[in-house]
Tab-separated table of C-alpha atoms and ligand atoms in Angstrom:
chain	number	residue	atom	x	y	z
A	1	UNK	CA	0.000	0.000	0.000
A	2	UNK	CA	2.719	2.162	0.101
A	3	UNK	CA	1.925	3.736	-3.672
A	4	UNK	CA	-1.113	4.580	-2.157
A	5	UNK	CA	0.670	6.712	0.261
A	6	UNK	CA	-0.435	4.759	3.110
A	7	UNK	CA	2.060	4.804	5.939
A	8	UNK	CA	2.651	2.681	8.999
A	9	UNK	CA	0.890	4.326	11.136
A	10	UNK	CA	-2.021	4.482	8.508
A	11	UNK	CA	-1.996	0.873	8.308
A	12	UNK	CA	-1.936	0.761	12.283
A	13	UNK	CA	-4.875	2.704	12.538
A	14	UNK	CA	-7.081	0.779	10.264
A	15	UNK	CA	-5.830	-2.317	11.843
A	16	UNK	CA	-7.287	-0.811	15.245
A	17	UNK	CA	-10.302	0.284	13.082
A	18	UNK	CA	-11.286	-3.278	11.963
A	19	UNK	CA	-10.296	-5.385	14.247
A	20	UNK	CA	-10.927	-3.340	17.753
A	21	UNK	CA	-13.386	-1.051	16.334
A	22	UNK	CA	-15.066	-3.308	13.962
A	23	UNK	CA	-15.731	-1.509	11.824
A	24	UNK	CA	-18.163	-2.208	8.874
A	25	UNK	CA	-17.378	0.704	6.109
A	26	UNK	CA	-14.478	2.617	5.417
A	27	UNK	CA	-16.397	5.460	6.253
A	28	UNK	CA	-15.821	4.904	9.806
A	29	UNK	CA	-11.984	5.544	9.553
A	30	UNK	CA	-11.900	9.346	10.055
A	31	UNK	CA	-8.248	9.270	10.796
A	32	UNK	CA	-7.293	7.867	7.175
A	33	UNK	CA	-6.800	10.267	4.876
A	34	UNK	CA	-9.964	10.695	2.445
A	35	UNK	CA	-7.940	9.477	-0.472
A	36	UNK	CA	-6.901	6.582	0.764
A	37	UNK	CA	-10.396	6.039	2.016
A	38	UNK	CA	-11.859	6.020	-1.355
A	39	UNK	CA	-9.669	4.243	-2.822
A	40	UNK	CA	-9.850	1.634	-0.397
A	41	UNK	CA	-13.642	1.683	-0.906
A	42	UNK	CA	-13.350	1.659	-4.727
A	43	UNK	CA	-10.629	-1.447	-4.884
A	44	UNK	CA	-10.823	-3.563	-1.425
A	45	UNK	CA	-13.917	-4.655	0.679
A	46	UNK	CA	-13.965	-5.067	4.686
A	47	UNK	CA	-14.818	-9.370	4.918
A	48	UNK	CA	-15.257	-12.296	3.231
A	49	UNK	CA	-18.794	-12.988	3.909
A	50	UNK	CA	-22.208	-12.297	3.682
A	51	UNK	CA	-25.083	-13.425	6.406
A	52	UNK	CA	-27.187	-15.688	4.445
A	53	UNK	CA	-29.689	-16.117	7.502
A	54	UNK	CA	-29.615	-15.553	11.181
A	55	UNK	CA	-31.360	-17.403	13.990
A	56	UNK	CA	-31.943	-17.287	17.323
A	57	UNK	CA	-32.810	-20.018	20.157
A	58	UNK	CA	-36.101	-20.052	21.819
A	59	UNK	CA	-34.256	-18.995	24.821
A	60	UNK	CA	-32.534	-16.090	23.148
A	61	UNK	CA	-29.078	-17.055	24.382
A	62	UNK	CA	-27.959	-18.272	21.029
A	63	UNK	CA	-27.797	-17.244	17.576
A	64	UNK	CA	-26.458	-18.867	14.057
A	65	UNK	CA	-25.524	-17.154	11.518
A	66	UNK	CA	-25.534	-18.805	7.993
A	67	UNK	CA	-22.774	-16.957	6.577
A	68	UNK	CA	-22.407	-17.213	2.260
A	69	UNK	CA	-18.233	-17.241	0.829
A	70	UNK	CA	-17.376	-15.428	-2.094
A	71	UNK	CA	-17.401	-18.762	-4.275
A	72	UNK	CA	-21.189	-19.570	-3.508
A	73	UNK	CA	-19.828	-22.282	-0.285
A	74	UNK	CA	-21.629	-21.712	3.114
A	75	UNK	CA	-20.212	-21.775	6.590
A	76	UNK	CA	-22.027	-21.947	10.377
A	77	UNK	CA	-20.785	-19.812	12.765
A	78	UNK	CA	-22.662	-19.771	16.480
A	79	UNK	CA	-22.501	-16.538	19.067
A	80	UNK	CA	-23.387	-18.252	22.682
A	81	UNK	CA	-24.089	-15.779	25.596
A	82	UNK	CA	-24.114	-17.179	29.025
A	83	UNK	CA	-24.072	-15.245	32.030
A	84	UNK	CA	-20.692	-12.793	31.928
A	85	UNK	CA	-19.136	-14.342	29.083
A	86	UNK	CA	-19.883	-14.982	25.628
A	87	UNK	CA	-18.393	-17.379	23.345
A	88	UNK	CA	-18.034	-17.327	19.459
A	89	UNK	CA	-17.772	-20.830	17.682
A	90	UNK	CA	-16.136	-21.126	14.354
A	91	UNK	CA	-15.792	-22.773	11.601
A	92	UNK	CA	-12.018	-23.966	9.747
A	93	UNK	CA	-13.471	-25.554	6.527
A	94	UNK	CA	-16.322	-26.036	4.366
A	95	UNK	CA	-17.279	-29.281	5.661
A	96	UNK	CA	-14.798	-31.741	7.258
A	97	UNK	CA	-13.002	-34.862	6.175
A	98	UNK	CA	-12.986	-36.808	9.136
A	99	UNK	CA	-16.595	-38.204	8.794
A	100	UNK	CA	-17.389	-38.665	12.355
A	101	UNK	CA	-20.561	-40.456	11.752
A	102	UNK	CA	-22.365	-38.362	14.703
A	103	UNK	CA	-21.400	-35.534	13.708
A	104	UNK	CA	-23.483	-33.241	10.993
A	105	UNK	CA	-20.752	-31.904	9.329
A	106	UNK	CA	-19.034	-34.840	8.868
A	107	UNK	CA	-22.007	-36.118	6.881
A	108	UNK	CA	-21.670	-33.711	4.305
A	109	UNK	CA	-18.291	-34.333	3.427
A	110	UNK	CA	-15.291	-31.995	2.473
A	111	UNK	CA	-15.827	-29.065	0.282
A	112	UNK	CA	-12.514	-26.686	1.023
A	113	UNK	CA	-10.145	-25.215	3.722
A	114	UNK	CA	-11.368	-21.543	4.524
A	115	UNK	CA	-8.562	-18.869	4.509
A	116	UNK	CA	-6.799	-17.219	7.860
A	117	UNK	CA	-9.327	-14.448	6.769
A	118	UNK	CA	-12.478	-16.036	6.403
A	119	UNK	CA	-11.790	-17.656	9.938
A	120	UNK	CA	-11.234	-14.144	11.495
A	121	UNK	CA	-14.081	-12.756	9.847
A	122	UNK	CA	-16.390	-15.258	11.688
A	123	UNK	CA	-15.023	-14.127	14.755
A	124	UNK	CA	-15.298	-10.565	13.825
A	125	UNK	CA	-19.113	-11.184	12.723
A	126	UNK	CA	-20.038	-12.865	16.160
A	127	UNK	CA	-18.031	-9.901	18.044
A	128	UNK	CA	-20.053	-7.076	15.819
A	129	UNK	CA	-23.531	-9.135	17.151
A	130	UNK	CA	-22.542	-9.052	20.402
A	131	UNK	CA	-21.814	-5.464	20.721
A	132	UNK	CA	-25.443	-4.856	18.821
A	133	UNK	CA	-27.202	-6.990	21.763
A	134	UNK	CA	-25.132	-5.781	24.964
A	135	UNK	CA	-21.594	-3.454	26.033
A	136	UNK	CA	-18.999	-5.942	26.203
A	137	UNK	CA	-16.468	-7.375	24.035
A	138	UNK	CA	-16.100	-10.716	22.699
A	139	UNK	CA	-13.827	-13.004	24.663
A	140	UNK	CA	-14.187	-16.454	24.171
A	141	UNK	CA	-13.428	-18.564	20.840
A	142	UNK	CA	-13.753	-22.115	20.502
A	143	UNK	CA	-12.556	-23.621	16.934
A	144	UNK	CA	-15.390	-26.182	17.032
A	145	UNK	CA	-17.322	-25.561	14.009
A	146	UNK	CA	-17.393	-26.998	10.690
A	147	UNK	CA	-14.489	-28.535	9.671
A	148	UNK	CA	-11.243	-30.444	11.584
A	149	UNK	CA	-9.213	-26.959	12.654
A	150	UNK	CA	-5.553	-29.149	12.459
A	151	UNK	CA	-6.350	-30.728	8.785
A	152	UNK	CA	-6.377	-26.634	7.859
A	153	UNK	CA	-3.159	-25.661	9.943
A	154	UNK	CA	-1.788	-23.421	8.580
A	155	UNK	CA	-4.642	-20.808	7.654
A	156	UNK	CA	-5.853	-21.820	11.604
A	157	UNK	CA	-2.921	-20.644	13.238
A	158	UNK	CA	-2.717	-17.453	11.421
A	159	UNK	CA	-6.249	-16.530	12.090
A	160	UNK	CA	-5.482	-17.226	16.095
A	161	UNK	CA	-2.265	-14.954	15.373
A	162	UNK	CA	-4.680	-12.045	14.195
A	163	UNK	CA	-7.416	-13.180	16.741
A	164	UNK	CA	-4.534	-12.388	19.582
A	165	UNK	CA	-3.119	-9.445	18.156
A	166	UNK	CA	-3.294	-6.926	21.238
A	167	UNK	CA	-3.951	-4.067	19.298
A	168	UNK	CA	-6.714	-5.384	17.341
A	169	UNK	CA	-9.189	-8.161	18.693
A	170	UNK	CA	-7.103	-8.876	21.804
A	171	UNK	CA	-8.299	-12.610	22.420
A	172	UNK	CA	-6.423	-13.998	25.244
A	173	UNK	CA	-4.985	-17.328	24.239
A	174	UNK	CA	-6.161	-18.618	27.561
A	175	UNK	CA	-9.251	-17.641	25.558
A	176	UNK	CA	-9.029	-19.560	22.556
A	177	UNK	CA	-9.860	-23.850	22.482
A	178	UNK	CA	-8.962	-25.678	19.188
A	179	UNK	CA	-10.964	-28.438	19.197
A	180	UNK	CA	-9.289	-31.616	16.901
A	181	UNK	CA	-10.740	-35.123	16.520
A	182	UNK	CA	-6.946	-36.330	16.794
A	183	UNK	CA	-5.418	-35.684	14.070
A	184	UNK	CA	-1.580	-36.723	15.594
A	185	UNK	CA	0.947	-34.429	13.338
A	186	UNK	CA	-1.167	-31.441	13.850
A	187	UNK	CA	-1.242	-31.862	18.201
A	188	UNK	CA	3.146	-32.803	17.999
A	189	UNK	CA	3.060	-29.572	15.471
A	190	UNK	CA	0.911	-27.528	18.197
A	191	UNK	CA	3.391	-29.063	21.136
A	192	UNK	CA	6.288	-28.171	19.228
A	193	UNK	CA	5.556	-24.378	17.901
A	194	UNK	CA	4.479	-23.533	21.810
A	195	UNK	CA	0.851	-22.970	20.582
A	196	UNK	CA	-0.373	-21.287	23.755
A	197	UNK	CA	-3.824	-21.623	22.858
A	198	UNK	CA	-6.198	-24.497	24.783
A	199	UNK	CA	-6.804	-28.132	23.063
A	200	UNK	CA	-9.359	-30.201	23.603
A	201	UNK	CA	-9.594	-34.049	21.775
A	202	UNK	CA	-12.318	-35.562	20.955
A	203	UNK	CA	-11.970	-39.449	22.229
A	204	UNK	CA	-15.358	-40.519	22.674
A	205	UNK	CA	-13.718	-44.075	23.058
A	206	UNK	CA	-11.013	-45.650	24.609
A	207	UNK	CA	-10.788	-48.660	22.739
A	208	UNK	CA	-9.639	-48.395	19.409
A	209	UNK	CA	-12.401	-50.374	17.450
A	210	UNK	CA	-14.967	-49.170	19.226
A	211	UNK	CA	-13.496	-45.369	18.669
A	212	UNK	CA	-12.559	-46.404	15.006
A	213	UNK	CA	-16.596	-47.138	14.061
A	214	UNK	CA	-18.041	-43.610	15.498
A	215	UNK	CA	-14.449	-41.620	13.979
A	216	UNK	CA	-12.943	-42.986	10.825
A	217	UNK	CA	-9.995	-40.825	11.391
A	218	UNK	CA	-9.127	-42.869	14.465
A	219	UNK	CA	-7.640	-45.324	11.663
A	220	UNK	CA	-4.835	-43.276	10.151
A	221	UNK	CA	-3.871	-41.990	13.871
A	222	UNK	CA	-4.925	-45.149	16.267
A	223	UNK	CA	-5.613	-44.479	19.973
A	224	UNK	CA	-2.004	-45.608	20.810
A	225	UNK	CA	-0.149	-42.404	18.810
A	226	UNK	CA	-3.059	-40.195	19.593
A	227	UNK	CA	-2.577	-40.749	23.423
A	228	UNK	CA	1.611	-40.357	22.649
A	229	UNK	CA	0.925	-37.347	21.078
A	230	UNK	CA	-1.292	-36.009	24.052
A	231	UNK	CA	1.493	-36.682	26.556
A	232	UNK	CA	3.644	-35.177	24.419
A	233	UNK	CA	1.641	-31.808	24.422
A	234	UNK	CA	1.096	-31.975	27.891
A	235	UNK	CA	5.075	-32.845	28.826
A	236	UNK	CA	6.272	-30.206	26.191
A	237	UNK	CA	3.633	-27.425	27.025
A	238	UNK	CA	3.180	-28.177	30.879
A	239	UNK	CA	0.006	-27.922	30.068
A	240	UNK	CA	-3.395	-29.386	30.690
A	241	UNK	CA	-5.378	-31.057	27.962
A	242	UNK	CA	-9.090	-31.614	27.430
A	243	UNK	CA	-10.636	-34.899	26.180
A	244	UNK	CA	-14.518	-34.236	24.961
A	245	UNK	CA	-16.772	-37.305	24.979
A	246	UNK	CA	-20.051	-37.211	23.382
A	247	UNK	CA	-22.194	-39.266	25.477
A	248	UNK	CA	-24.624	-41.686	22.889
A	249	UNK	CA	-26.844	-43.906	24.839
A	250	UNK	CA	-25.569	-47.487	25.364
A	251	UNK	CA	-22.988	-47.348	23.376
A	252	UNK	CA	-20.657	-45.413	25.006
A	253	UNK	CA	-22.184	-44.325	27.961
A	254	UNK	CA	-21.319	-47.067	30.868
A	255	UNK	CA	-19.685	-47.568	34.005
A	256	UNK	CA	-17.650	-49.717	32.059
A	257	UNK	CA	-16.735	-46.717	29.234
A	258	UNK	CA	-15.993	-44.584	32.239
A	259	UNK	CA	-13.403	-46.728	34.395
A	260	UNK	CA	-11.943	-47.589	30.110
A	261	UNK	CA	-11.661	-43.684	29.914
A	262	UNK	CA	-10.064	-43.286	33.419
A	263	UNK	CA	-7.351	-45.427	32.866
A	264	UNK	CA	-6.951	-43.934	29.227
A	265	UNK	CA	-5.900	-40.735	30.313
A	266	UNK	CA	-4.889	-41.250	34.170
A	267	UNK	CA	-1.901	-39.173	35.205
A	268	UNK	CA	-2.237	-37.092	32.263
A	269	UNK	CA	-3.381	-33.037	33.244
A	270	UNK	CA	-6.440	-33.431	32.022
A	271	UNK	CA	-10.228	-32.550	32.004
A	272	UNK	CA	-12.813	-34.715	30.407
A	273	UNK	CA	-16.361	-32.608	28.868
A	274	UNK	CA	-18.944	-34.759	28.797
A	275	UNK	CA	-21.378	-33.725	25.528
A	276	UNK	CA	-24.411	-35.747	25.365
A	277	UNK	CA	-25.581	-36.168	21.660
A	278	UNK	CA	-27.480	-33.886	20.146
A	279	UNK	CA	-29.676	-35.362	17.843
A	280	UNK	CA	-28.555	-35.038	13.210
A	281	UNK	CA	-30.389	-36.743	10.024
A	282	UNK	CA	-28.038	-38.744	9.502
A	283	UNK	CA	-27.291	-40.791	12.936
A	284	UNK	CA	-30.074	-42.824	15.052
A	285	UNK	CA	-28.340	-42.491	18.395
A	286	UNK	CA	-30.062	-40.950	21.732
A	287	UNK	CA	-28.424	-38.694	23.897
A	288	UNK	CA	-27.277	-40.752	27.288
A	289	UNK	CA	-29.581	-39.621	30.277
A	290	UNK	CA	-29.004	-37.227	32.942
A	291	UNK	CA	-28.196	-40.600	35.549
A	292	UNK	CA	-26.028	-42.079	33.100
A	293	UNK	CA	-24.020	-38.655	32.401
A	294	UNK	CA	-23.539	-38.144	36.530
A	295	UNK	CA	-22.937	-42.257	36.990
A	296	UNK	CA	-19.902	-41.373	34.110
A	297	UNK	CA	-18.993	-38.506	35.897
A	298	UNK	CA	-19.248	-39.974	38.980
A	299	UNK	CA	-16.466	-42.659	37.782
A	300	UNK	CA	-14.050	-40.222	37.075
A	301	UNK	CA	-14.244	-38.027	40.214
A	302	UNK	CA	-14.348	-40.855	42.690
A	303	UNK	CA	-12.358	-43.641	41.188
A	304	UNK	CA	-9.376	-42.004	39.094
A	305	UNK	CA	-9.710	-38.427	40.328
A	306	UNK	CA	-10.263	-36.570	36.675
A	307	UNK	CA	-12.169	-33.063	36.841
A	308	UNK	CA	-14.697	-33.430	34.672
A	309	UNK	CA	-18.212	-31.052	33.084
A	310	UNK	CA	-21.436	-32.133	31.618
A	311	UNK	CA	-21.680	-29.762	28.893
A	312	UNK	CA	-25.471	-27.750	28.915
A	313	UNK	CA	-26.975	-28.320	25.786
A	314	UNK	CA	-27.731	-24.633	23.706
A	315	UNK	CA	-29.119	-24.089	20.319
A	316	UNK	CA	-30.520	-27.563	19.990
A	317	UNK	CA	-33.840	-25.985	18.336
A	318	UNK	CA	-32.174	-24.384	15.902
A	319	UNK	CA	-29.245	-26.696	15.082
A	320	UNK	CA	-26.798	-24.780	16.916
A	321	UNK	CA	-25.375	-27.562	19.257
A	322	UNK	CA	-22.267	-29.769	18.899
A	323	UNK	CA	-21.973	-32.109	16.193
A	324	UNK	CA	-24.827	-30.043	14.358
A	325	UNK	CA	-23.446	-27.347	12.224
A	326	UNK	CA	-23.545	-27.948	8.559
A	327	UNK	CA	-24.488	-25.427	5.723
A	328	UNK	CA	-25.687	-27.839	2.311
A	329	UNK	CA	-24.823	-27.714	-0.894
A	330	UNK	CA	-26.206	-25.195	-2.818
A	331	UNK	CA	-27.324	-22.775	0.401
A	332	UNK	CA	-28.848	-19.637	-1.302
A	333	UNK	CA	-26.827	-16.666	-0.030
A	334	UNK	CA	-29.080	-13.382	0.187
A	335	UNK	CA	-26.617	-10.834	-1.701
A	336	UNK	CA	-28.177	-8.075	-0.256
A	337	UNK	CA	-27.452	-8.506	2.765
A	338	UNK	CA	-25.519	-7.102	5.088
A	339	UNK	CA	-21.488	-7.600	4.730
A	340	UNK	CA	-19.613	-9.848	7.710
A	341	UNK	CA	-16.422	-7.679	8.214
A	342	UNK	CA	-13.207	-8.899	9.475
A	343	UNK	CA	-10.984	-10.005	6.748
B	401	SF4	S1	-16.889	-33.824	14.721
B	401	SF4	FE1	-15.389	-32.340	13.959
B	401	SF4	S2	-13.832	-33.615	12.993
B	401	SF4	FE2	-15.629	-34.938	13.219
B	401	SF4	S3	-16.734	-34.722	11.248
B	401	SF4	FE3	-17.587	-33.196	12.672
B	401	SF4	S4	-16.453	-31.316	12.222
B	401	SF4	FE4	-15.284	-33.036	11.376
């Protein structure tokens, strides 16, 4: 930009402008200079996306935003507000490869990677909604959307770079949970670059066939490396690790699955989130009950000492929840409406 005449500290203050500002025109950048501003107008446009459709839970605590990519694809993106805190969940890819068969995203198979900036601009998007319901700024981001954030590294890590960047966004890393079904180069890769951010695995099993049936992936990286690569994060990071276990009825749900799980990942720092299902076309499974969730929990605390949560199910009515987000082929994307900002 610098035949535009845009200096450093130009470039500064629209960083501030977009990311801690969030701002949605170019309009709102007094301190540019008005030729710069217009051309930036004429040649360059604030995000990658445009909100296709919005909706909001009966309870009004969470909202979805169906948000259109410039080459007709569709992502989900999900603002949750809980009492204090909000969190934005975001999605890496246009669909996933992994084909968890629980999982709606999975189901619908792998379209693309999304760029550093169209990750951002999700984040961005959910901050700009927040700020239009309530005074506060967006804290919390969980990579737990569409798509398997460590088959997309690169582009990931680069959006939680710009996510962090104190004078723009200012996410905490502390503040920031990648979410990966175990995908074994990506956690050593993670361990190895110091990635400060939060990881949480889903294991769902701790036997490998059994884990192997509800997440294909689990046969290029068995449960053997995954768990090697886990106490390799931990050791390398001194860091705690979370495992995430979606709780199906029967089938993974007993005091048997529980003491299996406890022994898994005994002596490692870790925390196990308990998810029960949440209910997708394409899988016939029930969520386990409330007894069998504390009997699992119950395991853990008592018998091997593991901190564990029951997650609270949000958004189920409107396809919000875990293992739900998908956007199909072919999602209409309302070109009139308004722009998602960020990138
Ligand atoms: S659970 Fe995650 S990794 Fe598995 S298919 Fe769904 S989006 Fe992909």
């Amino acid at each position: 930009m610098e035949s535009w005449g845009f200096s450093v500290d130009h470039s500064a203050r629209l960083w501030k402008y977009l990311y801690l500002g969030l701002a949605g025109s170019f309009e709102q950048l007094p301190e540019i200079p008005a030729r710069v501003r217009s051309r930036l107008a004429a040649e360059t446009r604030i995000g990658a996306l445009r909100v296709s459709l919005e909706t909001e839970s009966n309870d009004g605590f969470t909202r979805k935003f169906l948000l259109g990519l410039p080459d007709g694809g569709a992502i989900e993106t999900v603002l949750m507000r809980f009492t204090g805190r909000a969190t934005a969940c975001v999605s890496s890819q246009v669909g996933c490869a992994m084909g968890c068969v629980f999982c709606a995203t999975g189901q619908m198979g792998f379209r693309r990677h999304l760029a550093a900036g169209e990750i951002v601009s999700q984040v961005v998007h959910a901050a700009r909604a927040l700020r239009a319901r309530e005074p506060r700024r967006l804290r919390n981001v969980v990579l737990m959307g569409m798509g398997e954030p460590l088959h997309n590294y690169d582009a990931v890590m680069r959006a939680v770079d710009i996510m962090r960047d104190p004078g723009g966004l200012g996410l905490g890393a502390e503040r920031i949970t990648l979410s990966t079904v175990g995908v074994v180069p990506g956690i050593r890769r993670m361990a190895d670059e110091a990635r400060p951010i939060h990881l949480a695995v889903s294991l769902h099993s701790a036997n490998q066939e059994e884990r192997a049936a509800m997440v294909p992936a689990a046969r290029r990286w068995p449960l053997d490396e995954l768990m090697d690569a886990c106490r390799h994060f931990c050791a390398t990071l001194n860091r705690r690790i979370f495992f995430e276990w979606t709780l199906i009825a029967g089938r993974n749900d007993t005091a048997d699955h529980a003491h299996a799980v406890g022994r898994l990942i005994r002596g490692l720092p870790a925390q196990v989130n308990l998810i029960p299902l949440n209910p997708t076309a394409g899988f016939s499974g029930a969520p386990s009950r409330t007894e069998a969730a504390r009997r699992f929990q119950g395991i853990l605390t008592r018998d091997y000492g593991l901190p564990s949560t029951v997650r609270q199910r949000r958004g189920i009515d409107i396809a919000a929840g875990c293992g739900q987000l998908a956007a199909p082929a072919g999602t209409p994307v309302n070109r009139t409406a308004p722009t998602a900002p960020g990138s």
